[in-house]
Coordinates of N, CA, C and O in Angstrom, one line a residue:
M1 N 64.3 187.5 -140.5 CA 64.9 188.6 -140.1 C 64.6 189.2 -138.6 O 65.2 189.3 -137.8
G2 N 63.3 189.3 -138.4 CA 62.7 189.6 -137.1 C 62.7 191.0 -136.7 O 62.5 191.8 -137.7
V3 N 62.7 191.3 -135.6 CA 62.6 192.8 -135.0 C 63.9 193.4 -134.9 O 64.9 192.7 -134.3
A4 N 64.2 194.6 -135.3 CA 65.3 195.4 -135.2 C 64.7 196.6 -134.5 O 63.9 197.4 -134.7
V5 N 65.6 197.1 -133.5 CA 65.2 198.3 -132.7 C 66.5 199.3 -132.7 O 67.6 198.8 -132.3
R6 N 66.3 200.4 -133.1 CA 67.3 201.4 -133.4 C 67.2 202.5 -132.3 O 66.0 203.0 -132.3
L7 N 68.2 202.8 -131.5 CA 68.1 203.6 -130.5 C 68.7 205.1 -130.6 O 68.3 206.1 -130.1
F8 N 69.6 205.1 -131.6 CA 70.3 206.4 -131.8 C 69.4 207.2 -132.8 O 69.1 206.8 -133.8
G9 N 69.2 208.5 -132.5 CA 68.5 209.4 -133.5 C 67.1 209.1 -133.2 O 66.2 209.3 -134.0
G10 N 66.7 208.7 -132.0 CA 65.3 208.3 -131.7 C 64.9 206.7 -131.8 O 65.6 206.0 -132.5
V11 N 64.1 206.4 -131.1 CA 63.7 204.9 -131.0 C 62.9 204.6 -132.2 O 61.9 205.1 -132.6
R12 N 63.3 203.6 -133.1 CA 62.9 203.3 -134.3 C 62.7 201.6 -134.2 O 63.7 201.0 -134.0
V13 N 61.5 201.2 -134.6 CA 61.3 199.6 -134.7 C 61.2 199.2 -136.2 O 60.5 199.9 -136.9
E14 N 61.8 198.1 -136.5 CA 61.6 197.5 -137.8 C 61.2 196.1 -137.7 O 61.8 195.4 -136.7
F15 N 60.3 195.5 -138.4 CA 59.9 194.2 -138.4 C 60.1 193.6 -139.8 O 59.6 194.1 -140.9
D16 N 61.0 192.7 -139.9 CA 61.4 192.0 -141.3 C 61.9 193.2 -142.2 O 61.3 193.2 -143.4
G17 N 62.5 194.2 -141.6 CA 63.2 195.3 -142.5 C 62.2 196.4 -142.7 O 62.6 197.4 -143.5
S18 N 61.0 196.3 -142.3 CA 60.1 197.5 -142.7 C 59.6 198.1 -141.3 O 59.7 197.5 -140.3
P19 N 59.8 199.6 -141.3 CA 59.4 200.4 -140.2 C 57.9 200.1 -139.7 O 57.1 199.7 -140.3
V20 N 58.0 199.9 -138.4 CA 56.8 199.7 -137.6 C 56.6 200.8 -136.6 O 57.4 201.4 -135.9
Q21 N 55.2 201.4 -136.6 CA 54.8 202.5 -135.7 C 54.4 202.0 -134.4 O 53.4 201.1 -134.4
V22 N 55.1 202.2 -133.4 CA 54.8 201.6 -132.1 C 54.0 202.5 -131.2 O 53.7 202.1 -130.2
G23 N 53.9 203.7 -131.6 CA 53.4 204.9 -130.8 C 54.0 205.8 -130.4 O 55.1 206.1 -131.0
G24 N 53.6 206.7 -129.4 CA 54.2 207.8 -129.0 C 55.4 207.6 -128.1 O 56.1 206.5 -128.1
R25 N 55.7 208.6 -127.2 CA 56.9 208.6 -126.2 C 57.0 207.5 -125.3 O 58.0 206.7 -125.2
L26 N 55.8 207.0 -124.7 CA 55.8 206.0 -123.6 C 56.1 204.7 -124.2 O 57.0 204.1 -123.8
P27 N 55.4 204.3 -125.3 CA 55.8 202.9 -125.9 C 57.2 202.9 -126.4 O 57.8 201.8 -126.2
R28 N 57.6 203.9 -126.9 CA 59.1 203.9 -127.3 C 60.0 203.7 -126.1 O 61.1 203.2 -126.2
L29 N 59.7 204.3 -125.0 CA 60.6 204.3 -123.8 C 60.5 202.9 -123.3 O 61.4 202.4 -122.8
I30 N 59.3 202.2 -123.4 CA 59.2 200.9 -122.9 C 60.1 200.0 -123.8 O 61.0 199.1 -123.2
I31 N 60.0 200.2 -125.0 CA 60.9 199.4 -125.9 C 62.2 199.6 -125.7 O 63.2 198.7 -125.6
A32 N 62.8 200.9 -125.6 CA 64.1 201.1 -125.3 C 64.5 200.6 -124.0 O 65.6 200.0 -123.9
S33 N 63.7 200.7 -123.0 CA 64.0 199.9 -121.7 C 64.3 198.4 -121.9 O 65.3 197.8 -121.1
L34 N 63.4 197.8 -122.5 CA 63.6 196.2 -122.7 C 64.8 196.0 -123.6 O 65.5 195.0 -123.3
V35 N 65.1 196.7 -124.7 CA 66.4 196.7 -125.5 C 67.6 196.6 -124.6 O 68.5 195.8 -124.5
L36 N 67.6 197.8 -123.7 CA 68.8 198.1 -123.1 C 68.9 197.0 -121.8 O 69.9 196.9 -121.2
A37 N 67.8 196.4 -121.4 CA 68.0 195.2 -120.5 C 68.8 194.1 -120.9 O 69.3 193.1 -120.1
D38 N 69.0 194.1 -122.3 CA 69.8 193.0 -123.0 C 69.5 191.6 -122.6 O 70.3 190.9 -122.1
G39 N 68.2 191.2 -122.6 CA 67.6 190.0 -122.5 C 67.3 189.6 -121.1 O 66.7 188.6 -120.8
R40 N 67.6 190.5 -120.1 CA 67.1 190.3 -118.7 C 65.6 190.6 -118.7 O 65.2 191.7 -119.2
A41 N 65.0 189.8 -117.8 CA 63.6 190.2 -117.6 C 63.5 191.4 -116.7 O 64.2 191.7 -115.8
L42 N 62.5 192.3 -117.0 CA 62.2 193.6 -116.3 C 60.8 193.3 -115.7 O 59.8 193.1 -116.5
S43 N 60.7 193.5 -114.4 CA 59.3 193.5 -113.8 C 58.4 194.7 -114.2 O 59.0 195.8 -114.6
S44 N 57.3 194.7 -114.0 CA 56.4 195.9 -114.3 C 56.8 196.9 -113.5 O 56.8 198.2 -113.9
E45 N 57.2 196.7 -112.1 CA 57.4 197.7 -111.2 C 58.7 198.6 -111.8 O 58.7 199.7 -111.8
R46 N 59.8 197.7 -112.4 CA 60.9 198.5 -112.8 C 60.5 199.3 -114.2 O 61.2 200.2 -114.3
L47 N 59.7 198.7 -115.0 CA 59.4 199.3 -116.3 C 58.7 200.7 -115.9 O 58.9 201.6 -116.5
I48 N 57.8 200.5 -114.9 CA 57.0 201.6 -114.4 C 57.9 202.9 -113.9 O 57.9 204.0 -114.3
E49 N 59.1 202.4 -113.3 CA 60.1 203.3 -112.6 C 60.7 204.0 -113.7 O 61.1 205.2 -113.6
L50 N 61.3 203.2 -114.7 CA 62.0 203.6 -115.9 C 61.2 204.7 -116.7 O 61.8 205.6 -117.4
V51 N 59.9 204.4 -117.0 CA 59.1 205.1 -117.9 C 58.5 206.4 -117.1 O 58.6 207.5 -117.6
W52 N 58.0 206.2 -115.9 CA 57.4 207.3 -115.2 C 58.3 208.0 -114.1 O 57.7 209.0 -113.6
G53 N 59.5 207.4 -113.8 CA 60.2 208.0 -112.7 C 59.5 207.7 -111.2 O 58.8 206.9 -111.1
D54 N 59.8 208.6 -110.3 CA 59.4 208.5 -109.0 C 57.9 208.8 -108.7 O 57.5 208.6 -107.6
D55 N 57.2 209.3 -109.7 CA 55.7 209.8 -109.4 C 54.9 209.1 -110.6 O 54.2 209.9 -111.2
P56 N 54.7 207.9 -110.6 CA 53.9 207.4 -111.6 C 52.4 207.6 -111.5 O 52.0 207.6 -110.2
P57 N 51.7 207.5 -112.6 CA 50.1 207.7 -112.2 C 49.7 206.6 -111.5 O 50.2 205.4 -111.8
V58 N 48.5 206.7 -111.0 CA 47.8 205.5 -110.5 C 47.3 204.4 -111.4 O 47.5 203.1 -111.1
T59 N 47.3 204.8 -112.7 CA 46.9 203.7 -113.8 C 48.2 203.3 -114.4 O 48.1 202.6 -115.7
A60 N 49.4 203.5 -114.0 CA 50.6 203.1 -114.5 C 50.7 201.6 -115.0 O 51.0 201.2 -116.2
R61 N 50.3 200.7 -114.0 CA 50.4 199.3 -114.5 C 49.4 199.0 -115.5 O 49.9 198.2 -116.3
R62 N 48.1 199.4 -115.5 CA 47.2 199.2 -116.7 C 47.7 199.8 -117.9 O 47.6 199.1 -118.8
T63 N 48.3 201.0 -117.7 CA 48.8 201.6 -119.0 C 49.8 200.9 -119.7 O 50.0 200.6 -120.9
L64 N 50.8 200.4 -118.9 CA 51.9 199.5 -119.2 C 51.5 198.4 -119.9 O 51.9 198.0 -121.1
Q65 N 50.5 197.5 -119.3 CA 50.0 196.4 -119.9 C 49.3 196.7 -121.2 O 49.5 195.7 -122.1
S66 N 48.6 197.8 -121.3 CA 48.0 198.2 -122.5 C 49.1 198.4 -123.7 O 48.8 198.0 -124.8
Y67 N 50.1 199.1 -123.4 CA 51.1 199.4 -124.5 C 51.9 198.1 -124.8 O 51.9 197.8 -126.1
V68 N 52.0 197.2 -123.9 CA 52.7 195.9 -124.2 C 51.8 195.2 -125.1 O 52.2 194.4 -126.1
A69 N 50.5 195.0 -124.7 CA 49.5 194.2 -125.6 C 49.5 194.8 -126.9 O 49.4 194.2 -128.0
G70 N 49.5 196.2 -127.1 CA 49.5 196.9 -128.4 C 50.7 196.5 -129.2 O 50.7 196.4 -130.4
M71 N 51.9 196.5 -128.5 CA 53.0 196.1 -129.3 C 53.1 194.8 -129.7 O 53.5 194.4 -130.8
R72 N 52.4 193.7 -128.9 CA 52.5 192.4 -129.3 C 51.6 192.2 -130.7 O 51.7 191.5 -131.4
R73 N 50.3 193.1 -130.6 CA 49.5 193.0 -131.8 C 50.4 193.6 -133.0 O 50.2 193.0 -134.1
T74 N 51.0 194.7 -132.7 CA 51.7 195.3 -133.9 C 52.8 194.2 -134.5 O 52.9 194.3 -135.7
L75 N 53.4 193.7 -133.5 CA 54.5 192.8 -134.0 C 54.0 191.2 -134.4 O 54.9 190.5 -134.4
G76 N 52.8 191.1 -134.4 CA 52.3 189.8 -134.5 C 52.2 188.8 -133.4 O 52.1 187.6 -133.7
G77 N 52.5 189.3 -132.4 CA 52.6 188.3 -131.2 C 53.6 187.3 -131.3 O 53.6 186.3 -130.5
A78 N 54.5 187.3 -132.0 CA 55.5 186.1 -132.3 C 56.8 186.6 -131.5 O 57.7 185.9 -131.5
H79 N 56.8 187.6 -130.7 CA 58.1 188.0 -130.1 C 57.7 188.1 -128.6 O 56.7 188.5 -128.1
A80 N 58.8 188.0 -127.7 CA 58.8 188.0 -126.2 C 58.5 189.5 -125.7 O 59.5 190.2 -125.8
L81 N 57.4 189.9 -125.4 CA 57.0 191.2 -124.8 C 56.2 190.7 -123.8 O 55.1 190.2 -123.9
S82 N 56.6 191.3 -122.5 CA 55.8 190.9 -121.4 C 55.8 191.9 -120.3 O 56.7 192.7 -120.3
A83 N 54.6 192.1 -119.7 CA 54.6 192.9 -118.5 C 54.1 192.1 -117.4 O 52.9 192.1 -117.2
S84 N 54.8 191.5 -116.5 CA 54.4 190.8 -115.4 C 54.4 191.4 -114.2 O 54.9 192.4 -113.9

């Protein structure tokens, strides 16, 4: 079955039919951005822009990489999530 992401009524993630807690607002924004990209790769710079807007914190790249690593752990590492 795999991963399902529901965007209406808030971002919700399911893995093999079971709800998965992916974290707070920023991780959910990252997931929503990746889903809405519809299979197109998003650079770290684009994800940072989508998540933090025009004034990202100095630590944005490191924070993004940390969130993506956490999502990989949560989803078992079997799915394509990357911050390049």
